[in-house]
Coordinates of C-alpha atoms in Angstrom, one line a residue:
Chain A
X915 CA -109.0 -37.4 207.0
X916 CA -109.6 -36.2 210.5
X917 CA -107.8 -38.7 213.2
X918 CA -110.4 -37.2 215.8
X919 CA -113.9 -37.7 215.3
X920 CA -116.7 -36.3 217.8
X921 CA -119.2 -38.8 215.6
X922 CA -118.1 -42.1 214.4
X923 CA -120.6 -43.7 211.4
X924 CA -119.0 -47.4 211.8
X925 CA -118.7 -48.1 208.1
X926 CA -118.2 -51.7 207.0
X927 CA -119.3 -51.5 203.7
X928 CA -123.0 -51.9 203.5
X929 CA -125.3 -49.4 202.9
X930 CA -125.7 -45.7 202.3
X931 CA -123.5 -44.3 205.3
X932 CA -123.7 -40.9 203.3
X933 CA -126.9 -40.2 204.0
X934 CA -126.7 -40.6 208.0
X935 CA -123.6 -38.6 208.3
X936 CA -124.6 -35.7 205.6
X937 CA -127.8 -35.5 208.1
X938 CA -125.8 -35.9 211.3
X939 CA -123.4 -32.5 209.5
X940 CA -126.7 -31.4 208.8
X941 CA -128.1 -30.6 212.6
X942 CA -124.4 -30.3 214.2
X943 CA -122.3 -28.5 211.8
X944 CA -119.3 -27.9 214.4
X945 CA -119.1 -31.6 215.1
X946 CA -116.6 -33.5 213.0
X947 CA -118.2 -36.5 211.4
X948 CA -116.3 -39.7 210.6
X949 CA -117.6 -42.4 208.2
X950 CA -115.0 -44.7 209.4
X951 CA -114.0 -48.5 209.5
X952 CA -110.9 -47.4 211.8
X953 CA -111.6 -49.2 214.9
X954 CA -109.3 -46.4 217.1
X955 CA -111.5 -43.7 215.5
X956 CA -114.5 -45.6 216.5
X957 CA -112.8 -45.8 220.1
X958 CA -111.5 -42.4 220.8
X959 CA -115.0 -40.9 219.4
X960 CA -117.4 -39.3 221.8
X961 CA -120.8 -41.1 220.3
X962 CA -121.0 -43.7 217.7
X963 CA -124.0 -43.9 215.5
X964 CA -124.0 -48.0 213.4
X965 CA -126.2 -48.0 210.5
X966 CA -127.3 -50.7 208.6
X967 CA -128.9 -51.9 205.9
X968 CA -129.0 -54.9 203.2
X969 CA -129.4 -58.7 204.5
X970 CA -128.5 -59.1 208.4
X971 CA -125.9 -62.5 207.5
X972 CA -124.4 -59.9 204.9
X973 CA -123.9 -57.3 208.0
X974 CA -122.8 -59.7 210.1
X975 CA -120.0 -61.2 208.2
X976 CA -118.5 -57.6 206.6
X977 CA -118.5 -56.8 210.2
X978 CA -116.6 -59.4 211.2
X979 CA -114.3 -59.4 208.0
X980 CA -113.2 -55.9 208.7
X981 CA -112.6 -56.3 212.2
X982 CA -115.3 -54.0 213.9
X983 CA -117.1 -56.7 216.1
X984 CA -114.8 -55.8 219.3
X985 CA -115.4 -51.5 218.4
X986 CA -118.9 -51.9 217.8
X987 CA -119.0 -54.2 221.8
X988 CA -116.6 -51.3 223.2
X989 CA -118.9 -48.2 221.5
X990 CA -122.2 -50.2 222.7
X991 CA -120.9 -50.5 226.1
X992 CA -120.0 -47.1 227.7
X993 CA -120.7 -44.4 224.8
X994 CA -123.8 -42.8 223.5
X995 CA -124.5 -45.1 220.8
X996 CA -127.3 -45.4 218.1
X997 CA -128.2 -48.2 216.4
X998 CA -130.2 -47.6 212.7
X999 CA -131.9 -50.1 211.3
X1000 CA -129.9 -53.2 210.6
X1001 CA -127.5 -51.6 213.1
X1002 CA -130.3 -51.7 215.6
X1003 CA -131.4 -55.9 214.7
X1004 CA -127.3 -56.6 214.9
X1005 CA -127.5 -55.5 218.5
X1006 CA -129.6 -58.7 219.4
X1007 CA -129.2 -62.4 219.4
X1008 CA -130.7 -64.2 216.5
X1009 CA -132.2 -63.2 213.4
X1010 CA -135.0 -65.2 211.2
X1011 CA -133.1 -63.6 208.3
X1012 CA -130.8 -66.2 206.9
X1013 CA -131.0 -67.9 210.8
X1014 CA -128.2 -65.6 211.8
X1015 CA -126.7 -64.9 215.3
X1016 CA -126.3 -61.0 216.3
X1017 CA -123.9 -59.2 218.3
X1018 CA -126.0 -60.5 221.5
X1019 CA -125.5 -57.5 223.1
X1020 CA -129.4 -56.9 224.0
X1021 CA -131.3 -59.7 224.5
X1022 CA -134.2 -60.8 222.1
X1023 CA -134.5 -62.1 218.4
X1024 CA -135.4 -60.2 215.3
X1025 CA -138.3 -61.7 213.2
X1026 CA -140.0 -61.2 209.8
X1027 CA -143.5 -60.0 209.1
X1028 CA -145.7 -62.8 208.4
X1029 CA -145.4 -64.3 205.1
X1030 CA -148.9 -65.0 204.5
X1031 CA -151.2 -61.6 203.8
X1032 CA -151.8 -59.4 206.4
X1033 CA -154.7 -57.3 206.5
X1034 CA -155.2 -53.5 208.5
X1035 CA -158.4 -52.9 210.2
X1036 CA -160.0 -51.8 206.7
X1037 CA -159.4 -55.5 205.1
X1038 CA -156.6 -53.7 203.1
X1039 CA -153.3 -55.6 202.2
X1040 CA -150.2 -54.5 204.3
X1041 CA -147.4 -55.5 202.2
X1042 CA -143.8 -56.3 202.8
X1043 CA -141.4 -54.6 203.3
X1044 CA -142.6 -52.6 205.6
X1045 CA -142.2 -49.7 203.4
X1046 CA -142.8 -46.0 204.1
X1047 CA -144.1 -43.5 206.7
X1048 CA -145.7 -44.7 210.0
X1049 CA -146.8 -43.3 212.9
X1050 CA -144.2 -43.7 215.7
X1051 CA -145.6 -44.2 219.7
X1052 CA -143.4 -43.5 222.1
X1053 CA -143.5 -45.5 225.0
X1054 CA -141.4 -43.9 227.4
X1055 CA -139.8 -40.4 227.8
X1056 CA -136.3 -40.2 226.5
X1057 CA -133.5 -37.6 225.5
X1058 CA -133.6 -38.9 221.8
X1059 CA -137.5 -38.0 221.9
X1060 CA -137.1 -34.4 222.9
X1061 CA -139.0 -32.1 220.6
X1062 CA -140.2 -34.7 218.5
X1063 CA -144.2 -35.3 218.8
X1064 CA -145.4 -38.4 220.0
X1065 CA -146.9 -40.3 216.6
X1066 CA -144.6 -38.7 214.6
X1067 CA -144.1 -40.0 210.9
X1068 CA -140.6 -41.3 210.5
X1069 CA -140.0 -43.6 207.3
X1070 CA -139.1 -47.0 207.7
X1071 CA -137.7 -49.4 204.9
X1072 CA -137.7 -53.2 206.1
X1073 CA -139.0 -57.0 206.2
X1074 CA -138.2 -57.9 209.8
X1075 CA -138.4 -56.3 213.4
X1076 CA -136.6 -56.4 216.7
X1077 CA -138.7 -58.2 219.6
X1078 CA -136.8 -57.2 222.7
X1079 CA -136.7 -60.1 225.7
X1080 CA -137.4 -57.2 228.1
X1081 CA -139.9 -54.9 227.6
X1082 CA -138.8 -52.2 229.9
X1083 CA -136.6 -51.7 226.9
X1084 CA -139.2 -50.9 223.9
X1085 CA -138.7 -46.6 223.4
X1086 CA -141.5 -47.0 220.4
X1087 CA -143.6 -49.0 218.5
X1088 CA -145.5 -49.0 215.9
X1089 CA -148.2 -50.5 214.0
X1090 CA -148.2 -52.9 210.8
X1091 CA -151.1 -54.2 211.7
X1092 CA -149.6 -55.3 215.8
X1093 CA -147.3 -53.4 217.4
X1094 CA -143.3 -54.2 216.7
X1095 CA -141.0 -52.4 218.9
X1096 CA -139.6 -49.7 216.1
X1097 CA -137.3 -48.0 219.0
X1098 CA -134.8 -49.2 222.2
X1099 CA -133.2 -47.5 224.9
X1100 CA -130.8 -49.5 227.1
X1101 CA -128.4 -47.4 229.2
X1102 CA -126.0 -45.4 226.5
X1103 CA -127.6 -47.2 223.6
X1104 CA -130.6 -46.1 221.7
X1105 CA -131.7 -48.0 218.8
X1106 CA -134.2 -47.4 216.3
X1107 CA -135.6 -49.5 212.8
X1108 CA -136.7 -46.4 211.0
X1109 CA -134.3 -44.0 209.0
X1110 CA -134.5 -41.1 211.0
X1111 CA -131.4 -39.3 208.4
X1112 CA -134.2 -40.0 205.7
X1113 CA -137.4 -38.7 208.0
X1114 CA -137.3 -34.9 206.9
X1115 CA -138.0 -32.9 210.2
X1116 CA -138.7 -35.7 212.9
X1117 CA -135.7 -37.7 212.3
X1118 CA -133.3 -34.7 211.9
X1119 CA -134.4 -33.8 215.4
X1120 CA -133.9 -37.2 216.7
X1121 CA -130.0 -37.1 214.9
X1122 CA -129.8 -33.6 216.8
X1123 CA -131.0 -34.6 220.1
X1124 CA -128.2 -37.8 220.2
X1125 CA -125.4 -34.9 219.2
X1126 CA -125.8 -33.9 222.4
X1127 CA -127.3 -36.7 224.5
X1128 CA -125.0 -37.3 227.6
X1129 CA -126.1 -41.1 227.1
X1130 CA -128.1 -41.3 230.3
X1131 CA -131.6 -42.5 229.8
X1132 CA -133.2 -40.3 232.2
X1133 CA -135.1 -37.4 230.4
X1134 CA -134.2 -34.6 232.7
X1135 CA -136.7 -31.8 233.2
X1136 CA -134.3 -29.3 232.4
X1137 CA -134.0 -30.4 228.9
X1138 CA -137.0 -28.2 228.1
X1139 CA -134.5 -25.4 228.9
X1140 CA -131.6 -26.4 227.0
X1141 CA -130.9 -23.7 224.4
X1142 CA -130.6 -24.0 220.5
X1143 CA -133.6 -26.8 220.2
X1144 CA -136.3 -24.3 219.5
X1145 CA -135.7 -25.1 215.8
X1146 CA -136.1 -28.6 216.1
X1147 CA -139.7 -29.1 217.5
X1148 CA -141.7 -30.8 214.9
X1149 CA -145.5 -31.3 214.7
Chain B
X1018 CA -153.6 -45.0 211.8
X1019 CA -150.6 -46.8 210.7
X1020 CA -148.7 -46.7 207.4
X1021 CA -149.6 -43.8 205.3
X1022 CA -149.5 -43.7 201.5
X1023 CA -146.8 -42.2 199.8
X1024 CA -147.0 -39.4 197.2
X1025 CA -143.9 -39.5 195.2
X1026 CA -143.2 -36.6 192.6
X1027 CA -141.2 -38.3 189.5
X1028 CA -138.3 -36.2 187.7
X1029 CA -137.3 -37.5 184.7
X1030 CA -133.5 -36.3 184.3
X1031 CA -131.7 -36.2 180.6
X1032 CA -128.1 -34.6 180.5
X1033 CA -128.6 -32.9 184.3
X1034 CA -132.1 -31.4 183.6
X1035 CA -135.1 -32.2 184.7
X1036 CA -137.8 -32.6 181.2
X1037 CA -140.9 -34.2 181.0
X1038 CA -142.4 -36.4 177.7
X1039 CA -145.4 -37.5 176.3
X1040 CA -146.2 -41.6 175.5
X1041 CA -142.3 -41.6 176.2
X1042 CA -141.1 -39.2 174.0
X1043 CA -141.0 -35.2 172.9
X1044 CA -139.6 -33.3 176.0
X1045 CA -140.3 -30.3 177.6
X1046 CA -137.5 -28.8 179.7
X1047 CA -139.0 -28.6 183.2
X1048 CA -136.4 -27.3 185.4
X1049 CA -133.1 -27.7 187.5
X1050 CA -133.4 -30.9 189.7
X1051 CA -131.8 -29.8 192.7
X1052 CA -134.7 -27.0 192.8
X1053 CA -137.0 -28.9 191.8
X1054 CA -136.3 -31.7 194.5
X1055 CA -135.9 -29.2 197.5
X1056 CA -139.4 -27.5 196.5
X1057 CA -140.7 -31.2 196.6
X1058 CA -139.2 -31.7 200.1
X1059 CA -140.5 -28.5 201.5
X1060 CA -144.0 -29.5 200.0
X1061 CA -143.7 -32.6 201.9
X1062 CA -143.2 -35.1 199.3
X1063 CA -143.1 -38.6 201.1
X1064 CA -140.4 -39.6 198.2
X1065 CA -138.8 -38.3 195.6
X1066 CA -137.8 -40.7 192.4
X1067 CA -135.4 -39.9 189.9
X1068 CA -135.4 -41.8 186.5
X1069 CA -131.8 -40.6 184.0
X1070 CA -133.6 -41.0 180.6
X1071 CA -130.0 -39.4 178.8
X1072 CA -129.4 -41.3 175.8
X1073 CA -126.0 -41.3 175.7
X1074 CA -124.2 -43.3 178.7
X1075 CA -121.1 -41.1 178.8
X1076 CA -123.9 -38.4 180.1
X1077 CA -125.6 -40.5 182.2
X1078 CA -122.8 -40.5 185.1
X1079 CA -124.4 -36.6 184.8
X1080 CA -127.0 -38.0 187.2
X1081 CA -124.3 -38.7 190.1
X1082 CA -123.5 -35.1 191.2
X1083 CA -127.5 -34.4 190.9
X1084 CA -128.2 -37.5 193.6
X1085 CA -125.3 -36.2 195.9
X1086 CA -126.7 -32.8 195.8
X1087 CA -129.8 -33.6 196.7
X1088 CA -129.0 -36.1 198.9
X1089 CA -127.1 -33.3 200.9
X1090 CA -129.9 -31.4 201.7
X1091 CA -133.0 -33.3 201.3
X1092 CA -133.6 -35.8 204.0
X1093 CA -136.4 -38.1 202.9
X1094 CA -135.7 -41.2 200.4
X1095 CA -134.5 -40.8 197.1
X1096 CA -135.5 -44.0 194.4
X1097 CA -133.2 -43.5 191.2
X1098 CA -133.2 -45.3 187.9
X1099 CA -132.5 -45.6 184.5
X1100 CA -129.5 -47.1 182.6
X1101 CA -128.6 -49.6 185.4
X1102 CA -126.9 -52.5 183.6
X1103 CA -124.6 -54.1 186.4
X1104 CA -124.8 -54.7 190.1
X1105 CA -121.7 -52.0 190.3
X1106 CA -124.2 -49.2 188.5
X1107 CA -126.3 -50.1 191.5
X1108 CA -123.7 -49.6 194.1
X1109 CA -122.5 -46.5 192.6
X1110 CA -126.2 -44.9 193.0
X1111 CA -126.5 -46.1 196.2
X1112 CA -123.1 -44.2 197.4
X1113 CA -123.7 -41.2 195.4
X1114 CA -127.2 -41.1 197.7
X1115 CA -129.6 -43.0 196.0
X1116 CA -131.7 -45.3 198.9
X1117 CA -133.1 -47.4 196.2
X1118 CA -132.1 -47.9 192.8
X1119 CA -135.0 -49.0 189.5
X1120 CA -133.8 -51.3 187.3
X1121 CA -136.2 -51.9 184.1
X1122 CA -134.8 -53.2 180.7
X1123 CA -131.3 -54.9 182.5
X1124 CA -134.1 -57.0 184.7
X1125 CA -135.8 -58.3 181.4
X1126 CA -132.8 -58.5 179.6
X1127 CA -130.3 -60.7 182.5
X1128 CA -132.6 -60.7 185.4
X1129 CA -129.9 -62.3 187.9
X1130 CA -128.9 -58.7 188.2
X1131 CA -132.2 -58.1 189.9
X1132 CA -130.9 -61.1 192.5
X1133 CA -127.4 -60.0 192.9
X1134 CA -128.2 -56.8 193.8
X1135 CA -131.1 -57.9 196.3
X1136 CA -128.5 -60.5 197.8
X1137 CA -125.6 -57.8 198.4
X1138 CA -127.8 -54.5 198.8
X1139 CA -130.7 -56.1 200.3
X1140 CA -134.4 -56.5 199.3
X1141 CA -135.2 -53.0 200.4
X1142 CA -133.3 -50.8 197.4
X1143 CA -134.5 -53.4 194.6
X1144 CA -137.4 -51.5 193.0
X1145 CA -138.0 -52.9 189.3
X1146 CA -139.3 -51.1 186.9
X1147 CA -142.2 -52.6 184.7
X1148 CA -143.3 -50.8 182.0
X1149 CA -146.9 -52.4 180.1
X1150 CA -148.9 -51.5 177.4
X1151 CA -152.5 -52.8 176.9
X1152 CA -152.6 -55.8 174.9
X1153 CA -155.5 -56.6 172.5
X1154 CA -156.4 -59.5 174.6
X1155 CA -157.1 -58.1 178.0
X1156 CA -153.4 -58.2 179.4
X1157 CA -150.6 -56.3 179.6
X1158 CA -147.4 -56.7 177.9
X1159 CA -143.7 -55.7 179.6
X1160 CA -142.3 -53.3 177.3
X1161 CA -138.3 -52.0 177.5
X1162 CA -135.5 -49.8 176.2
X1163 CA -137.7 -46.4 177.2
X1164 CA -141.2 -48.4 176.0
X1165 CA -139.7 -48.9 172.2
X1166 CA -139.5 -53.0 172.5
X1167 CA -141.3 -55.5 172.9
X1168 CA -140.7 -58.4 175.9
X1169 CA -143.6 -60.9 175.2
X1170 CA -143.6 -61.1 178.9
X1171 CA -147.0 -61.2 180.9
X1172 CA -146.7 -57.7 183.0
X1173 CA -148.2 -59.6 185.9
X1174 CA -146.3 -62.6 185.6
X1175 CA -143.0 -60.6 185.3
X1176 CA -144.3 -58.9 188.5
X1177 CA -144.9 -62.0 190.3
X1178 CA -141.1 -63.4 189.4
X1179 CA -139.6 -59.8 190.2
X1180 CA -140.8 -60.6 193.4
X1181 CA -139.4 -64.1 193.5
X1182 CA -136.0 -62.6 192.6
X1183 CA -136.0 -60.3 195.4
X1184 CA -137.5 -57.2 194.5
X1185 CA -138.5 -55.1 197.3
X1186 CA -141.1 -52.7 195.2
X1187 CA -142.3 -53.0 191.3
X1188 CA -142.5 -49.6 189.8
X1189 CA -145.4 -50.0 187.3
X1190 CA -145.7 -47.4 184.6
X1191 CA -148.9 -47.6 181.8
X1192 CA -147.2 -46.6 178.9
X1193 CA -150.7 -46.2 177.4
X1194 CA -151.5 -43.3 179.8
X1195 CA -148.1 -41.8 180.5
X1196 CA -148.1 -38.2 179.7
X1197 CA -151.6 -38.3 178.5
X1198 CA -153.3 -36.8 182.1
X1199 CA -156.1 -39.7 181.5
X1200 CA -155.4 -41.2 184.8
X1201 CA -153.9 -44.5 185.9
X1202 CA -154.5 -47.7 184.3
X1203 CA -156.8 -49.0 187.2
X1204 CA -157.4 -52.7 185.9
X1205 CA -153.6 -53.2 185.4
X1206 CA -152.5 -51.2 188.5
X1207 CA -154.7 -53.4 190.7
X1208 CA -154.0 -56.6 188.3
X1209 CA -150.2 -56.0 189.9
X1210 CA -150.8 -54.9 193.1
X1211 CA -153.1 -58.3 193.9
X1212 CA -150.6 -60.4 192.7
X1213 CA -147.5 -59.6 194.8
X1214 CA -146.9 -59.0 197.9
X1215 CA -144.5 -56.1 197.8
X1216 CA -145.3 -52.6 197.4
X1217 CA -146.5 -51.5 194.4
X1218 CA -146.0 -47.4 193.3
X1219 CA -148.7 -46.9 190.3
X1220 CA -147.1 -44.8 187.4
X1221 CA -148.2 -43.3 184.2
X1222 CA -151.3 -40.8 183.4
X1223 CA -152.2 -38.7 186.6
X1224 CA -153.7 -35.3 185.4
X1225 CA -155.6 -34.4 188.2
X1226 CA -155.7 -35.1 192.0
X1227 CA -158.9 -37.4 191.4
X1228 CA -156.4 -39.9 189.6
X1229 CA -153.9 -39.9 192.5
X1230 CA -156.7 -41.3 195.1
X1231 CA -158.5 -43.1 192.0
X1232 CA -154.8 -45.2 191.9
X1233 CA -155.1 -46.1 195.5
X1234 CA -158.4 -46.6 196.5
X1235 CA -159.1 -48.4 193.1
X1236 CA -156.1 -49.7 192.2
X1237 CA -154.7 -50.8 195.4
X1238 CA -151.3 -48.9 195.1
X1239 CA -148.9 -48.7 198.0
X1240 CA -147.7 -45.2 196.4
X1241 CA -148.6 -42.9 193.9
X1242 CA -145.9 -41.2 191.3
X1243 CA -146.7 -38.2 189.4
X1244 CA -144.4 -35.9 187.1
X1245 CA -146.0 -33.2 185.4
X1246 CA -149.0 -31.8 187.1
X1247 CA -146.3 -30.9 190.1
X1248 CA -143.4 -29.9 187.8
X1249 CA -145.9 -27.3 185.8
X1250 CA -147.3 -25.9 189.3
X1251 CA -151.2 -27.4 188.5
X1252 CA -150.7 -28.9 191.6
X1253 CA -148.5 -28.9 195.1
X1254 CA -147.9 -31.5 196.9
X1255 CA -149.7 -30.3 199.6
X1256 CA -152.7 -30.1 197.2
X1257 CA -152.2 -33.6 196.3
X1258 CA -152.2 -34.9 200.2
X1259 CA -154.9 -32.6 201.3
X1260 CA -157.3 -34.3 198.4
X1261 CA -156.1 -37.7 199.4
X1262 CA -156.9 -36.9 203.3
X1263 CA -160.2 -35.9 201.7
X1264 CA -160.9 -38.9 200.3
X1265 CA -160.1 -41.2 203.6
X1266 CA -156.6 -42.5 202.8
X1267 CA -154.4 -41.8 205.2
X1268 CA -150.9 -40.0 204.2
X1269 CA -148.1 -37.8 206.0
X1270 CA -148.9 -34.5 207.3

């Protein structure tokens, strides 16, 4: 195994960590990926991507058995970092889910859909999970956005959602019915609940755009003229 | 608009080839899965579900390479079943590239492997499997071991306690209508989908593209899975989705 990676997947045993770095090989194919639980990989690496799923006390706990809090703190604090999933509801202080504490690194709690039946705007029954392709609003301009239509379908797989303390920080939402925060930018980390290695065009264009992000949050107006994204611009 | 339903082609998988059967049984080779699935993808299947009906277990780890080919080059979810007995047949689908693993007679017959798995892979990769047949009193009875034995179990009861366990999605398959392209069962597909709160992907019958918006706009399904009128080229998946936009339900592009 490679000692350098240019991509770290933080793996601590939960979940399908295949899939996000067979995508991530999949739109850089000169980086070198690392599923990894080696914290020094995780250090020396130029972006870190920490997916997630399964039951947030679950996540919490293999993280901290393996030793990956403190790489996780150090990748989250001055690298370009995205958060999947789980890996995006760690990031924050409290969970409903089993009444467990997060990471705390962003402010704000993750909740659960309402138990009781919710109902969309035709009197139909949403159910829960929240489970399949929805519409994704983007509510701010972002590197991690570029190409990638506004309302674009990415699939989504989960029971409870990130509500952010400060709203400055909410990159998307979408609807089931309201609107839950489904995307964050903060500095160097960009977060999302929905699987973008498992959201065909969309989400491999997401993956692509955060090989190269510089991990500033600023869109700049060159981007349009960066080479080699033609291919990526989905509908 | 919000979430759109999901069209989810089904290929059934016996020593690493895709076939198709009728009422469970007399195959018809249909093709190679890997194909198959990438011709899905580029369709623009929301899903894709695989379910290893091999007979013999020694073949059925035939299925592993399949999922981690696929899983290489087709980037949506990938639901895989069949012959999951333990919580470590469950992890090994889920690492080969499986998102969410079926489980159908192992639920019936130990169902604390439906909670185990929940508990250590989450909620969100549980999908159970149901399969029912039409009683002669108005219900629907949970059938296992490929639809050859009875349960006694009340399919909509055995939904409801799926759930309880930690399901995250119920599969449900007529076997009176699979293979016979008569359609979903309607009355129990929307029996199901009332009674629990999780997704519900209706299974069994669909012979036309009436039946796949017939299964959600009657039925209540979350999802729709077909096998054969995609596998045989009747119908593309982009046929399928252009009908359902037709018919007011909202799906993916």
């Amino acid at each position: 195994m490679n000692a350098r990676a240019d991509i770290a997947v933080i793996d601590y045993g939960m979940g399908n960590l295949r899939s996000v770095s067979k995508a991530l090989e999949h739109v850089a194919p000169d980086a070198v990926v690392a599923v990894t639980a080696d914290a020094a990989i995780i250090r020396d690496a130029a972006r870190v991507v920490f997916p997630g799923v399964g039951a947030m006390a679950e996540c919490m706990r293999e993280l901290q058995q393996r030793g990956l809090v403190e790489a996780v703190r150090d990748a989250a604090a001055r690298k370009p970092f995205l958060g999947i999933c789980l890996g995006m509801q760690m990031l924050f202080e409290h969970s409903e889910e089993g009444d467990t504490a997060g990471l705390g690194i962003l402010p704000g709690r993750v909740r659960r859909f309402a138990d009781e039946a919710m109902y969309d705007n035709r009197n139909e029954r949403l159910k829960v999970p929240h489970m399949g392709w929805n519409e994704v609003h983007q509510a701010m301009p972002h590197p991690l956005w570029h190409g990638i239509a506004d309302e674009a379908r990415f699939y989504f797989v989960h029971s409870y959602y990130v509500e952010a303390s400060d709203p400055a920080m909410v990159s998307g939402y979408s609807l089931y019915p309201f609107p839950f925060t489904c995307a964050i930018a903060a500095d160097n980390i960009f977060a999302v609940q929905f699987h973008p290695e498992k959201s065909q065009e969309a989400g491999l264009a997401l993956l692509a755009n955060f090989t190269i992000w510089n991990g500033k949050m600023v869109a700049p107006s060159d981007a349009i003229a960066q080479p080699g994204r033609s291919g990526l611009i989905t509908s | 608009m919000g979430l759109a339903r999901r069209i989810i082609p089904c290929l059934d998988v016996s020593a690493g080839r895709v076939v198709k059967g009728v009422h469970f049984a007399g195959l018809r080779d249909a093709g190679d899965p890997v194909e198959i699935a990438r011709r899905y993808d580029r369709e623009g299947a929301d899903e894709l579900a695989f379910l290893d009906i091999t007979a013999s277990i020694e073949q059925r780890d035939l299925i592993l390479p399949i999922i981690e080919a696929v899983a290489a080059e087709v980037f949506i979810p990938l639901t895989v079943g069949g012959g999951v007995r333990e919580v470590n047949d469950v992890r090994r689908l889920l690492n080969a590239g499986a998102d969410k693993v079926s489980i159908n007679t192992t639920a019936v017959t130990n169902p604390r492997i439906v909670a185990d798995a929940a508990a250590r892979f989450g909620s969100q990769c549980i999908v159970v499997a149901i399969d029912a047949k039409t009683n002669g009193n108005g219900s629907w009875e949970v059938f296992i071991h490929g639809g050859r034995t009875a349960t006694g179990l009340d399919a909509i009861d055995w939904a409801v306690k799926m759930q309880a366990l930690g399901a995250g999605e119920i599969l449900l398959t007529s076997i009176d209508r699979d293979g016979t392209k008569s359609g979903f069962n309607i009355p129990l597909t929307s029996a199901v989908a009332e009674a629990v709160g999780i997704p519900v992907i209706a299974s069994g019958g669909v012979g036309d593209l009436q039946h796949l918006s017939d299964g959600i706009l009657l039925g209540g399904a979350d999802a729709v899975l077909a096998a054969s009128i995609f596998h045989f080229g009747e119908y593309t998946i982009h046929d399928a989705k252009a009908h359902m936009r037709r018919n007011g339900i909202e799906v993916r592009q």
